[in-house]
Amino acid sequence: MASFWKKKNTKVAPIKDEFQHYFDVAELPALEEYDPYLWWSTNKNQYPVLHKLAMKYLSIPATSVPSERLFSDAKNLITPQRTRLNSFIINQLMFLKRNREYIDIYE
């Protein structure tokens, strides 16, 4: 059991460090010609996990499949047995389900 927690903590620490380093960087000016996609592409080696997330959210889906999957997930999550879940919890669970592949902390 101790080895499980040790493995988990060794994976989480670098991700926390990456997030902290990103938040410590000075804010970039909000210019009309500023290109966030270019910034993330330039800094992908410095922030590999955040880069993956940024590429996902900065891209425009070419189909309606992601939104259809979201409705399907909601249907599976909100069942008669789970009627007491509030909207915040539902949103958090759906976010985690849809994004678990981008932050690989358990493997």
CSV table of N, CA and C in Angstrom, one decimal:
chain,number,residue,atom,x,y,z
A,1,MET,N,0.8,-1.2,0.0
A,1,MET,CA,0.0,0.0,0.0
A,1,MET,C,0.9,1.3,0.0
A,2,ALA,N,1.9,1.2,0.8
A,2,ALA,CA,2.8,2.4,0.8
A,2,ALA,C,3.5,2.7,-0.5
A,3,SER,N,3.8,1.6,-1.3
A,3,SER,CA,4.4,1.8,-2.6
A,3,SER,C,3.4,2.5,-3.6
A,4,PHE,N,2.1,2.2,-3.4
A,4,PHE,CA,1.1,2.9,-4.3
A,4,PHE,C,1.1,4.4,-4.0
A,5,TRP,N,1.1,4.8,-2.8
A,5,TRP,CA,1.1,6.3,-2.4
A,5,TRP,C,2.4,6.9,-2.9
A,6,LYS,N,3.5,6.2,-2.7
A,6,LYS,CA,4.8,6.7,-3.1
A,6,LYS,C,4.8,7.0,-4.6
A,7,LYS,N,4.3,6.0,-5.4
A,7,LYS,CA,4.3,6.1,-6.8
A,7,LYS,C,3.4,7.3,-7.2
A,8,LYS,N,2.2,7.4,-6.6
A,8,LYS,CA,1.3,8.4,-6.9
A,8,LYS,C,1.9,9.8,-6.6
A,9,ASN,N,2.5,10.0,-5.5
A,9,ASN,CA,3.1,11.3,-5.1
A,9,ASN,C,4.3,11.7,-6.0
A,10,THR,N,5.0,10.7,-6.5
A,10,THR,CA,6.1,11.0,-7.4
A,10,THR,C,5.6,11.5,-8.8
A,11,LYS,N,4.4,11.1,-9.2
A,11,LYS,CA,3.8,11.6,-10.4
A,11,LYS,C,3.2,12.9,-10.3
A,12,VAL,N,2.6,13.2,-9.1
A,12,VAL,CA,1.8,14.4,-8.9
A,12,VAL,C,2.8,15.6,-8.7
A,13,ALA,N,3.9,15.4,-8.0
A,13,ALA,CA,4.8,16.5,-7.7
A,13,ALA,C,5.3,17.2,-8.9
A,14,PRO,N,5.7,16.6,-10.0
A,14,PRO,CA,6.2,17.3,-11.2
A,14,PRO,C,5.0,18.1,-11.8
A,15,ILE,N,3.8,17.6,-11.8
A,15,ILE,CA,2.7,18.3,-12.4
A,15,ILE,C,2.4,19.6,-11.5
A,16,LYS,N,2.4,19.4,-10.2
A,16,LYS,CA,2.2,20.6,-9.3
A,16,LYS,C,3.3,21.6,-9.6
A,17,ASP,N,4.5,21.2,-9.7
A,17,ASP,CA,5.6,22.1,-10.0
A,17,ASP,C,5.4,22.8,-11.3
A,18,GLU,N,5.0,22.1,-12.3
A,18,GLU,CA,4.7,22.7,-13.6
A,18,GLU,C,3.6,23.8,-13.5
A,19,PHE,N,2.5,23.5,-12.8
A,19,PHE,CA,1.5,24.5,-12.6
A,19,PHE,C,2.0,25.7,-11.9
A,20,GLN,N,2.7,25.4,-10.8
A,20,GLN,CA,3.2,26.5,-10.0
A,20,GLN,C,4.2,27.4,-10.8
A,21,HIS,N,5.0,26.8,-11.6
A,21,HIS,CA,6.0,27.6,-12.4
A,21,HIS,C,5.2,28.5,-13.4
A,22,TYR,N,4.2,27.9,-14.0
A,22,TYR,CA,3.3,28.6,-15.0
A,22,TYR,C,2.7,29.8,-14.3
A,23,PHE,N,2.1,29.6,-13.1
A,23,PHE,CA,1.5,30.7,-12.4
A,23,PHE,C,2.4,31.8,-11.9
A,24,ASP,N,3.7,31.4,-11.7
A,24,ASP,CA,4.7,32.4,-11.2
A,24,ASP,C,5.2,33.2,-12.4
A,25,VAL,N,5.1,32.8,-13.6
A,25,VAL,CA,5.5,33.6,-14.7
A,25,VAL,C,4.7,34.9,-14.8
A,26,ALA,N,5.4,36.0,-15.2
A,26,ALA,CA,4.7,37.3,-15.3
A,26,ALA,C,3.6,37.2,-16.3
A,27,GLU,N,2.5,37.9,-16.1
A,27,GLU,CA,1.4,37.9,-17.1
A,27,GLU,C,1.8,38.5,-18.4
A,28,LEU,N,1.3,37.9,-19.5
A,28,LEU,CA,1.6,38.4,-20.8
A,28,LEU,C,0.6,39.5,-21.1
A,29,PRO,N,1.0,40.5,-21.9
A,29,PRO,CA,0.0,41.6,-22.2
A,29,PRO,C,-1.1,41.0,-23.2
A,30,ALA,N,-2.2,41.5,-23.0
A,30,ALA,CA,-3.4,41.1,-23.8
A,30,ALA,C,-3.4,42.0,-25.1
A,31,LEU,N,-2.6,41.6,-26.1
A,31,LEU,CA,-2.5,42.3,-27.3
A,31,LEU,C,-3.4,41.7,-28.4
A,32,GLU,N,-3.9,42.5,-29.3
A,32,GLU,CA,-4.7,41.9,-30.4
A,32,GLU,C,-4.0,40.9,-31.2
A,33,GLU,N,-2.7,41.1,-31.4
A,33,GLU,CA,-1.9,40.2,-32.3
A,33,GLU,C,-1.3,39.0,-31.5
A,34,TYR,N,-1.6,39.0,-30.2
A,34,TYR,CA,-1.1,37.9,-29.4
A,34,TYR,C,-1.8,36.6,-29.8
A,35,ASP,N,-1.0,35.5,-30.0
A,35,ASP,CA,-1.4,34.2,-30.4
A,35,ASP,C,-1.2,33.2,-29.4
A,36,PRO,N,-2.2,32.8,-28.6
A,36,PRO,CA,-1.9,31.8,-27.5
A,36,PRO,C,-1.5,30.5,-28.1
A,37,TYR,N,-2.0,30.1,-29.2
A,37,TYR,CA,-1.5,28.8,-29.8
A,37,TYR,C,0.0,28.8,-30.1
A,38,LEU,N,0.5,29.9,-30.6
A,38,LEU,CA,1.9,30.1,-30.9
A,38,LEU,C,2.7,30.0,-29.6
A,39,TRP,N,2.2,30.7,-28.5
A,39,TRP,CA,2.9,30.7,-27.2
A,39,TRP,C,3.0,29.3,-26.6
A,40,TRP,N,1.9,28.6,-26.7
A,40,TRP,CA,1.9,27.2,-26.1
A,40,TRP,C,2.8,26.3,-27.0
A,41,SER,N,2.8,26.5,-28.3
A,41,SER,CA,3.7,25.7,-29.1
A,41,SER,C,5.2,26.0,-28.8
A,42,THR,N,5.5,27.3,-28.6
A,42,THR,CA,6.9,27.7,-28.3
A,42,THR,C,7.3,27.1,-26.9
A,43,ASN,N,6.4,27.1,-26.0
A,43,ASN,CA,6.7,26.7,-24.6
A,43,ASN,C,6.3,25.2,-24.2
A,44,LYS,N,6.1,24.4,-25.2
A,44,LYS,CA,5.6,23.0,-24.9
A,44,LYS,C,6.6,22.2,-24.2
A,45,ASN,N,7.9,22.4,-24.3
A,45,ASN,CA,8.9,21.7,-23.6
A,45,ASN,C,8.9,22.1,-22.1
A,46,GLN,N,8.7,23.3,-21.9
A,46,GLN,CA,8.7,23.8,-20.5
A,46,GLN,C,7.4,23.4,-19.7
A,47,TYR,N,6.3,23.3,-20.4
A,47,TYR,CA,5.0,23.0,-19.8
A,47,TYR,C,4.3,21.9,-20.6
A,48,PRO,N,4.8,20.6,-20.5
A,48,PRO,CA,4.3,19.6,-21.4
A,48,PRO,C,2.8,19.2,-21.0
A,49,VAL,N,2.5,19.2,-19.8
A,49,VAL,CA,1.1,18.8,-19.4
A,49,VAL,C,0.1,19.9,-19.8
A,50,LEU,N,0.5,21.1,-19.4
A,50,LEU,CA,-0.4,22.3,-19.7
A,50,LEU,C,-0.5,22.5,-21.3
A,51,HIS,N,0.6,22.2,-22.0
A,51,HIS,CA,0.6,22.3,-23.4
A,51,HIS,C,-0.5,21.3,-24.0
A,52,LYS,N,-0.5,20.1,-23.5
A,52,LYS,CA,-1.6,19.1,-24.0
A,52,LYS,C,-3.0,19.7,-23.8
A,53,LEU,N,-3.2,20.2,-22.6
A,53,LEU,CA,-4.5,20.8,-22.2
A,53,LEU,C,-4.8,22.0,-23.1
A,54,ALA,N,-3.8,22.9,-23.3
A,54,ALA,CA,-4.0,24.1,-24.1
A,54,ALA,C,-4.4,23.7,-25.6
A,55,MET,N,-3.7,22.7,-26.1
A,55,MET,CA,-3.9,22.3,-27.5
A,55,MET,C,-5.3,21.7,-27.6
A,56,LYS,N,-5.8,21.0,-26.6
A,56,LYS,CA,-7.2,20.5,-26.7
A,56,LYS,C,-8.2,21.6,-26.7
A,57,TYR,N,-8.0,22.6,-25.8
A,57,TYR,CA,-9.0,23.7,-25.6
A,57,TYR,C,-8.9,24.8,-26.6
A,58,LEU,N,-7.7,25.0,-27.2
A,58,LEU,CA,-7.6,26.0,-28.2
A,58,LEU,C,-8.0,25.6,-29.6
A,59,SER,N,-8.1,24.3,-29.8
A,59,SER,CA,-8.6,23.8,-31.1
A,59,SER,C,-10.1,23.8,-31.2
A,60,ILE,N,-10.5,23.9,-32.4
A,60,ILE,CA,-12.0,23.9,-32.6
A,60,ILE,C,-12.4,22.6,-33.2
A,61,PRO,N,-13.3,21.9,-32.5
A,61,PRO,CA,-13.7,20.6,-33.0
A,61,PRO,C,-14.4,20.7,-34.4
A,62,ALA,N,-14.1,19.8,-35.2
A,62,ALA,CA,-14.6,19.8,-36.6
A,62,ALA,C,-16.0,19.1,-36.7
A,63,THR,N,-16.4,18.4,-35.6
A,63,THR,CA,-17.7,17.7,-35.6
A,63,THR,C,-18.5,18.0,-34.3
A,64,SER,N,-19.7,17.5,-34.3
A,64,SER,CA,-20.5,17.7,-33.1
A,64,SER,C,-20.3,16.5,-32.2
A,65,VAL,N,-19.5,15.5,-32.5
A,65,VAL,CA,-19.3,14.3,-31.7
A,65,VAL,C,-18.9,14.6,-30.3
A,66,PRO,N,-18.0,15.6,-30.0
A,66,PRO,CA,-17.7,15.8,-28.6
A,66,PRO,C,-18.9,16.3,-27.8
A,67,SER,N,-19.7,17.1,-28.3
A,67,SER,CA,-20.9,17.6,-27.6
A,67,SER,C,-21.9,16.4,-27.4
A,68,GLU,N,-22.0,15.6,-28.4
A,68,GLU,CA,-22.9,14.4,-28.3
A,68,GLU,C,-22.4,13.4,-27.2
A,69,ARG,N,-21.1,13.3,-27.1
A,69,ARG,CA,-20.5,12.4,-26.0
A,69,ARG,C,-20.8,13.0,-24.7
A,70,LEU,N,-20.7,14.4,-24.6
A,70,LEU,CA,-21.0,15.0,-23.3
A,70,LEU,C,-22.4,14.8,-22.9
A,71,PHE,N,-23.4,14.8,-23.8
A,71,PHE,CA,-24.8,14.5,-23.4
A,71,PHE,C,-24.9,13.1,-23.0
A,72,SER,N,-24.2,12.2,-23.7
A,72,SER,CA,-24.3,10.8,-23.4
A,72,SER,C,-23.7,10.6,-22.0
A,73,ASP,N,-22.6,11.2,-21.7
A,73,ASP,CA,-22.0,11.1,-20.3
A,73,ASP,C,-22.9,11.6,-19.3
A,74,ALA,N,-23.6,12.7,-19.6
A,74,ALA,CA,-24.5,13.3,-18.6
A,74,ALA,C,-25.7,12.3,-18.3
A,75,LYS,N,-26.2,11.7,-19.4
A,75,LYS,CA,-27.3,10.8,-19.2
A,75,LYS,C,-26.9,9.6,-18.4
A,76,ASN,N,-25.6,9.1,-18.5
A,76,ASN,CA,-25.1,8.0,-17.7
A,76,ASN,C,-24.8,8.4,-16.3
A,77,LEU,N,-24.5,9.7,-16.1
A,77,LEU,CA,-24.1,10.2,-14.8
A,77,LEU,C,-25.4,10.5,-13.9
A,78,ILE,N,-26.3,11.1,-14.6
A,78,ILE,CA,-27.5,11.6,-13.8
A,78,ILE,C,-28.6,10.5,-14.0
A,79,THR,N,-28.7,9.7,-13.0
A,79,THR,CA,-29.6,8.6,-13.0
A,79,THR,C,-30.6,8.7,-11.8
A,80,PRO,N,-31.7,8.0,-11.8
A,80,PRO,CA,-32.6,8.0,-10.6
A,80,PRO,C,-31.9,7.8,-9.3
A,81,GLN,N,-30.8,7.0,-9.3
A,81,GLN,CA,-30.1,6.7,-8.1
A,81,GLN,C,-29.2,7.9,-7.6
A,82,ARG,N,-29.0,8.8,-8.5
A,82,ARG,CA,-28.0,9.9,-8.2
A,82,ARG,C,-28.7,11.3,-8.3
A,83,THR,N,-30.0,11.4,-7.9
A,83,THR,CA,-30.7,12.6,-8.1
A,83,THR,C,-30.3,13.7,-7.1
A,84,ARG,N,-29.5,13.3,-6.1
A,84,ARG,CA,-29.1,14.3,-5.1
A,84,ARG,C,-27.8,15.0,-5.4
A,85,LEU,N,-27.1,14.6,-6.6
A,85,LEU,CA,-25.9,15.3,-7.0
A,85,LEU,C,-26.2,16.7,-7.4
A,86,ASN,N,-25.5,17.7,-6.8
A,86,ASN,CA,-25.7,19.1,-7.3
A,86,ASN,C,-25.0,19.4,-8.6
A,87,SER,N,-25.3,20.5,-9.2
A,87,SER,CA,-24.7,20.8,-10.5
A,87,SER,C,-23.2,21.0,-10.5
A,88,PHE,N,-22.7,21.5,-9.4
A,88,PHE,CA,-21.2,21.7,-9.3
A,88,PHE,C,-20.5,20.3,-9.3
A,89,ILE,N,-21.0,19.4,-8.6
A,89,ILE,CA,-20.4,18.0,-8.5
A,89,ILE,C,-20.6,17.4,-9.9
A,90,ILE,N,-21.7,17.5,-10.5
A,90,ILE,CA,-21.9,16.9,-11.9
A,90,ILE,C,-20.9,17.5,-12.9
A,91,ASN,N,-20.8,18.8,-12.8
A,91,ASN,CA,-19.8,19.5,-13.7
A,91,ASN,C,-18.4,19.0,-13.5
A,92,GLN,N,-18.0,18.9,-12.2
A,92,GLN,CA,-16.7,18.4,-11.9
A,92,GLN,C,-16.5,17.0,-12.4
A,93,LEU,N,-17.4,16.1,-12.2
A,93,LEU,CA,-17.3,14.7,-12.6
A,93,LEU,C,-17.2,14.6,-14.1
A,94,MET,N,-18.0,15.4,-14.8
A,94,MET,CA,-18.0,15.3,-16.3
A,94,MET,C,-16.7,15.9,-16.8
A,95,PHE,N,-16.2,16.9,-16.2
A,95,PHE,CA,-14.9,17.5,-16.6
A,95,PHE,C,-13.8,16.5,-16.4
A,96,LEU,N,-13.7,15.8,-15.2
A,96,LEU,CA,-12.7,14.8,-15.0
A,96,LEU,C,-12.8,13.6,-15.9
A,97,LYS,N,-14.0,13.2,-16.2
A,97,LYS,CA,-14.2,12.1,-17.1
A,97,LYS,C,-13.7,12.4,-18.5
A,98,ARG,N,-14.0,13.6,-19.0
A,98,ARG,CA,-13.6,14.0,-20.4
A,98,ARG,C,-12.1,14.3,-20.5
A,99,ASN,N,-11.4,14.7,-19.4
A,99,ASN,CA,-10.1,15.1,-19.4
A,99,ASN,C,-9.0,14.2,-18.8
A,100,ARG,N,-9.5,13.1,-18.3
A,100,ARG,CA,-8.5,12.2,-17.6
A,100,ARG,C,-7.4,11.7,-18.4
A,101,GLU,N,-7.6,11.6,-19.7
A,101,GLU,CA,-6.5,11.1,-20.6
A,101,GLU,C,-5.4,12.1,-20.8
A,102,TYR,N,-5.6,13.4,-20.5
A,102,TYR,CA,-4.6,14.4,-20.7
A,102,TYR,C,-3.7,14.6,-19.5
A,103,ILE,N,-4.0,14.2,-18.4
A,103,ILE,CA,-3.1,14.3,-17.2
A,103,ILE,C,-3.0,12.8,-16.7
A,104,ASP,N,-1.8,12.3,-17.0
A,104,ASP,CA,-1.6,10.9,-16.8
A,104,ASP,C,-0.7,10.7,-15.5
A,105,ILE,N,-1.4,10.8,-14.4
A,105,ILE,CA,-0.7,10.8,-13.1
A,105,ILE,C,-0.7,9.4,-12.4
A,106,TYR,N,-1.4,8.5,-12.9
A,106,TYR,CA,-1.5,7.2,-12.2
A,106,TYR,C,-0.8,6.1,-13.0
A,107,GLU,N,-0.1,6.4,-14.0
A,107,GLU,CA,0.6,5.3,-14.8
A,107,GLU,C,2.1,5.4,-14.7
